[in-house]
CSV table of C-alpha atoms in Angstrom, one decimal:
chain,number,residue,atom,x,y,z
S,1,MET,CA,51.7,3.2,-31.2
S,2,ARG,CA,53.4,4.7,-34.5
S,3,GLU,CA,53.5,1.3,-36.2
S,4,ARG,CA,49.7,0.5,-35.4
S,5,LEU,CA,48.9,3.9,-36.7
S,6,LEU,CA,50.9,3.7,-39.7
S,7,THR,CA,49.2,0.3,-40.7
S,8,ALA,CA,46.0,2.0,-40.0
S,9,TYR,CA,46.3,5.4,-41.9
S,10,GLY,CA,49.5,5.3,-43.6
S,11,GLU,CA,52.6,7.4,-43.9
S,12,LYS,CA,52.4,11.2,-44.9
S,13,PRO,CA,55.6,12.6,-46.3
S,14,LEU,CA,56.9,15.8,-44.4
S,15,VAL,CA,56.1,18.6,-47.3
S,16,PRO,CA,54.9,22.1,-46.0
S,17,ARG,CA,51.0,22.2,-46.6
S,18,ARG,CA,51.0,26.1,-46.6
S,19,GLU,CA,53.6,29.2,-46.3
S,20,PRO,CA,54.7,29.8,-42.7
S,21,MET,CA,52.8,32.8,-42.1
S,22,HIS,CA,49.4,31.1,-43.3
S,23,GLU,CA,50.4,28.2,-40.8
S,24,LEU,CA,50.9,30.6,-38.0
S,25,ILE,CA,47.7,32.5,-38.7
S,26,SER,CA,45.8,29.4,-39.2
S,27,THR,CA,46.8,27.7,-36.2
S,28,ILE,CA,45.7,30.8,-34.1
S,29,LEU,CA,42.3,30.6,-35.7
S,30,SER,CA,42.2,27.0,-35.3
S,31,GLN,CA,41.9,27.1,-31.6
S,32,ARG,CA,38.5,25.4,-30.5
S,33,THR,CA,37.5,25.4,-34.4
S,34,ASN,CA,36.8,22.9,-37.0
S,35,TRP,CA,38.9,23.1,-40.1
S,36,ARG,CA,36.4,24.2,-42.3
S,37,ASP,CA,35.6,27.0,-40.2
S,38,GLU,CA,39.3,27.7,-39.8
S,39,ASP,CA,39.8,27.9,-43.5
S,40,ALA,CA,36.8,30.0,-44.1
S,41,ALA,CA,38.0,32.5,-41.6
S,42,TYR,CA,41.5,32.9,-42.8
S,43,ALA,CA,40.2,33.1,-46.5
S,44,GLU,CA,37.8,36.2,-45.5
S,45,LEU,CA,40.6,37.5,-43.1
S,46,ARG,CA,43.0,37.9,-46.3
S,47,GLU,CA,40.5,39.7,-48.0
S,48,LEU,CA,41.0,42.7,-46.1
S,49,GLY,CA,44.6,43.0,-47.7
S,50,ASP,CA,48.1,42.2,-46.9
S,51,TRP,CA,49.4,41.5,-43.5
S,52,ASP,CA,50.0,45.3,-43.1
S,53,ALA,CA,46.5,46.2,-43.8
S,54,ILE,CA,45.3,43.3,-41.5
S,55,ALA,CA,47.4,44.6,-38.7
S,56,ALA,CA,46.3,48.3,-39.3
S,57,ALA,CA,42.7,47.4,-39.7
S,58,PRO,CA,40.0,48.3,-37.1
S,59,VAL,CA,39.9,45.3,-34.6
S,60,GLU,CA,36.1,45.1,-35.1
S,61,GLN,CA,36.7,44.5,-38.9
S,62,VAL,CA,39.1,41.9,-38.2
S,63,ALA,CA,37.0,40.1,-35.7
S,64,HIS,CA,34.0,40.0,-38.3
S,65,ALA,CA,36.3,38.5,-40.9
S,66,ILE,CA,37.0,35.7,-38.8
S,67,ARG,CA,33.9,35.2,-37.2
S,68,ARG,CA,33.7,31.7,-38.6
S,69,SER,CA,36.2,31.0,-36.0
S,70,ASN,CA,35.2,30.6,-32.5
S,71,TYR,CA,36.0,33.6,-30.1
S,72,PRO,CA,36.8,36.1,-32.7
S,73,GLU,CA,36.7,38.8,-30.5
S,74,GLN,CA,39.6,37.4,-28.5
S,75,LYS,CA,41.6,36.2,-31.5
S,76,ALA,CA,41.2,39.3,-33.5
S,77,PRO,CA,43.6,41.6,-31.4
S,78,ARG,CA,46.1,38.7,-30.8
S,79,ILE,CA,46.3,38.2,-34.4
S,80,GLN,CA,46.9,41.8,-34.9
S,81,ALA,CA,49.5,42.1,-32.0
S,82,THR,CA,51.1,39.2,-33.3
S,83,LEU,CA,51.7,40.6,-36.7
S,84,LYS,CA,52.8,43.8,-35.5
S,85,ALA,CA,55.7,42.3,-33.4
S,86,ILE,CA,56.7,40.3,-36.2
S,87,CYS,CA,56.8,43.3,-38.4
S,88,GLU,CA,58.6,45.3,-35.4
S,89,LYS,CA,61.2,42.6,-34.9
S,90,ARG,CA,62.0,41.6,-38.4
S,91,GLY,CA,60.9,44.5,-40.7
S,92,GLY,CA,58.4,42.1,-42.6
S,93,TYR,CA,56.7,38.6,-42.4
S,94,ASP,CA,59.4,36.5,-43.6
S,95,LEU,CA,59.9,33.4,-41.0
S,96,ASP,CA,62.5,31.5,-43.0
S,97,PHE,CA,65.1,32.7,-40.2
S,98,LEU,CA,63.5,30.0,-38.1
S,99,ALA,CA,65.0,27.2,-40.1
S,100,GLU,CA,68.6,28.1,-38.9
S,101,LEU,CA,67.8,29.0,-35.5
S,102,PRO,CA,68.6,26.5,-32.4
S,103,VAL,CA,65.0,24.7,-31.9
S,104,ALA,CA,64.9,26.1,-28.2
S,105,GLU,CA,65.4,29.5,-29.6
S,106,GLY,CA,63.1,29.2,-32.4
S,107,LEU,CA,60.3,27.8,-29.9
S,108,ARG,CA,61.3,31.0,-27.4
S,109,TRP,CA,60.9,33.6,-30.4
S,110,LEU,CA,57.6,32.2,-31.8
S,111,THR,CA,56.2,31.9,-28.2
S,112,ASP,CA,57.2,35.6,-27.3
S,113,LEU,CA,54.7,36.6,-30.0
S,114,PRO,CA,51.5,37.9,-28.1
S,115,GLY,CA,49.2,35.1,-29.9
S,116,VAL,CA,51.4,32.3,-29.9
S,117,GLY,CA,51.5,29.2,-27.6
S,118,VAL,CA,53.8,26.3,-27.6
S,119,LYS,CA,51.3,24.2,-29.7
S,120,THR,CA,51.3,26.9,-32.6
S,121,ALA,CA,55.1,27.5,-32.5
S,122,SER,CA,55.7,23.6,-32.6
S,123,LEU,CA,53.5,23.3,-35.8
S,124,VAL,CA,55.2,26.0,-37.5
S,125,LEU,CA,58.6,24.6,-36.7
S,126,LEU,CA,57.7,21.1,-37.6
S,127,PHE,CA,55.7,21.4,-40.8
S,128,ASN,CA,57.2,24.4,-42.3
S,129,TYR,CA,60.8,23.8,-41.3
S,130,ALA,CA,61.1,20.1,-40.4
S,131,ARG,CA,62.4,20.9,-36.8
S,132,PRO,CA,62.5,18.2,-34.3
S,133,VAL,CA,59.5,19.3,-32.1
S,134,PHE,CA,56.3,17.6,-31.4
S,135,PRO,CA,52.9,19.4,-31.7
S,136,VAL,CA,50.5,18.4,-28.8
S,137,ASP,CA,47.0,19.5,-29.6
S,138,THR,CA,43.7,18.2,-28.1
S,139,HIS,CA,43.7,14.9,-30.2
S,140,VAL,CA,47.2,13.9,-29.2
S,141,HIS,CA,47.0,15.1,-25.7
S,142,ARG,CA,43.7,12.9,-25.1
S,143,ILE,CA,45.0,9.7,-26.7
S,144,ASN,CA,48.1,9.7,-24.9
S,145,THR,CA,46.4,10.4,-21.7
S,146,ARG,CA,43.9,7.3,-22.5
S,147,VAL,CA,46.6,5.1,-23.5
S,148,GLY,CA,48.9,5.9,-20.5
S,149,THR,CA,51.9,7.0,-22.5
S,150,ILE,CA,51.9,10.0,-20.1
S,151,PRO,CA,50.1,10.8,-16.8
S,152,LYS,CA,47.2,13.2,-16.6
S,153,MET,CA,48.8,16.7,-17.2
S,154,GLY,CA,48.0,19.9,-19.2
S,155,GLU,CA,48.9,20.2,-22.9
S,156,GLN,CA,51.6,22.4,-22.0
S,157,ALA,CA,53.6,19.8,-20.1
S,158,ALA,CA,52.6,17.1,-22.5
S,159,HIS,CA,54.6,18.6,-25.2
S,160,ARG,CA,57.9,18.3,-22.9
S,161,ALA,CA,57.1,14.7,-21.8
S,162,LEU,CA,56.0,13.3,-25.2
S,163,LEU,CA,59.0,14.9,-26.7
S,164,ALA,CA,61.3,13.4,-24.2
S,165,LEU,CA,60.0,10.0,-25.4
S,166,LEU,CA,60.4,10.4,-28.9
S,167,PRO,CA,63.6,10.4,-31.0
S,168,PRO,CA,64.7,13.8,-32.7
S,169,ASP,CA,63.4,12.6,-36.3
S,170,PRO,CA,61.1,15.2,-37.9
S,171,PRO,CA,59.6,12.7,-40.4
S,172,LEU,CA,58.6,10.4,-37.5
S,173,LEU,CA,57.2,13.2,-35.3
S,174,TYR,CA,55.3,14.7,-38.4
S,175,ASP,CA,53.3,11.3,-39.3
S,176,LEU,CA,52.9,10.3,-35.6
S,177,HIS,CA,51.2,13.9,-35.1
S,178,ILE,CA,49.0,13.5,-38.2
S,179,ASN,CA,48.2,9.8,-37.5
S,180,LEU,CA,47.1,10.6,-33.7
S,181,LEU,CA,45.0,13.6,-35.1
S,182,LYS,CA,43.2,11.5,-37.4
S,183,HIS,CA,42.7,8.7,-34.7
S,184,GLY,CA,41.5,11.3,-32.5
S,185,GLN,CA,39.1,12.7,-35.0
S,186,GLN,CA,37.8,9.3,-36.2
S,187,VAL,CA,38.0,6.7,-33.2
S,188,CYS,CA,39.5,8.0,-29.7
S,189,THR,CA,36.9,11.0,-29.9
S,190,TRP,CA,36.3,13.3,-26.9
S,191,ASN,CA,32.7,12.0,-26.3
S,192,SER,CA,31.9,8.1,-26.8
S,193,PRO,CA,35.4,7.0,-28.3
S,194,LYS,CA,35.0,4.0,-30.6
S,195,CYS,CA,37.0,1.7,-28.8
S,196,SER,CA,36.0,-1.4,-30.8
S,197,ARG,CA,37.6,0.0,-33.9
S,198,CYS,CA,40.9,1.2,-32.0
S,199,VAL,CA,44.2,-0.2,-33.2
S,200,LEU,CA,45.6,0.9,-29.8
S,201,ARG,CA,43.0,-0.8,-27.4
S,202,GLU,CA,45.2,-3.7,-26.8
S,203,ARG,CA,47.7,-1.2,-25.3
S,204,CYS,CA,45.3,1.4,-23.7
S,205,ASP,CA,45.1,1.9,-20.1
S,206,ALA,CA,41.6,3.2,-20.3
S,207,TYR,CA,40.3,0.4,-22.2
S,208,ALA,CA,41.9,-2.0,-19.9
S,209,VAL,CA,39.9,-0.3,-17.0
S,210,TYR,CA,36.4,0.5,-19.0
S,211,GLY,CA,36.2,-1.8,-22.0
S,212,ASP,CA,34.3,-0.4,-24.7
S,213,ALA,CA,32.6,2.3,-21.8
S,214,VAL,CA,35.6,4.6,-21.8
S,215,PRO,CA,34.3,7.8,-20.6
S,216,SER,CA,34.2,11.4,-22.2
S,217,PHE,CA,37.4,12.9,-21.6
S,218,LYS,CA,37.8,15.5,-19.2
S,219,LYS,CA,41.2,17.4,-18.5
């Protein structure tokens, strides 16, 4: 799968795309939200001030700032609770200590934060600190379930299942994640996947059963 996706989309070097706190908060904002609205919500959130100011702001103000993100009323208190927890634990917002922690401890520290799940934690550890973890978003989960890499399971369990199949090689894990994301956005979509264009179709269980009529994905 990786080799076919590399041929289709190329290799991307593992270089942090943004600061760790930006990655963390933007990933919370990205849930059920497209990247344009995620970026717009983050930009307006930062207009409220530094992280201390955002944590102390009225929750309604934070929700309004991130209104371009879906479910802002749910995400606003989670973001504020996460910021407060980080500051209480670390005395600030520097996450670089995660580079030295064992991976399991880093995942545990991040997922203990109020608004952070395993996908968000894995993104921060891989993207910012090149740790050997494999983030599973909706695209990664959908493609691997359709292809048959893993049986039908929740995204939480899929993190463990897929990581067990992959080498602990951060650059490989990164470009595989990025290319699966692109493939899920462009070809193996939730509804009406474009199977005739798919470089994975010869190895895909769903294509073997349904041909060009693979149904919409249901968890």
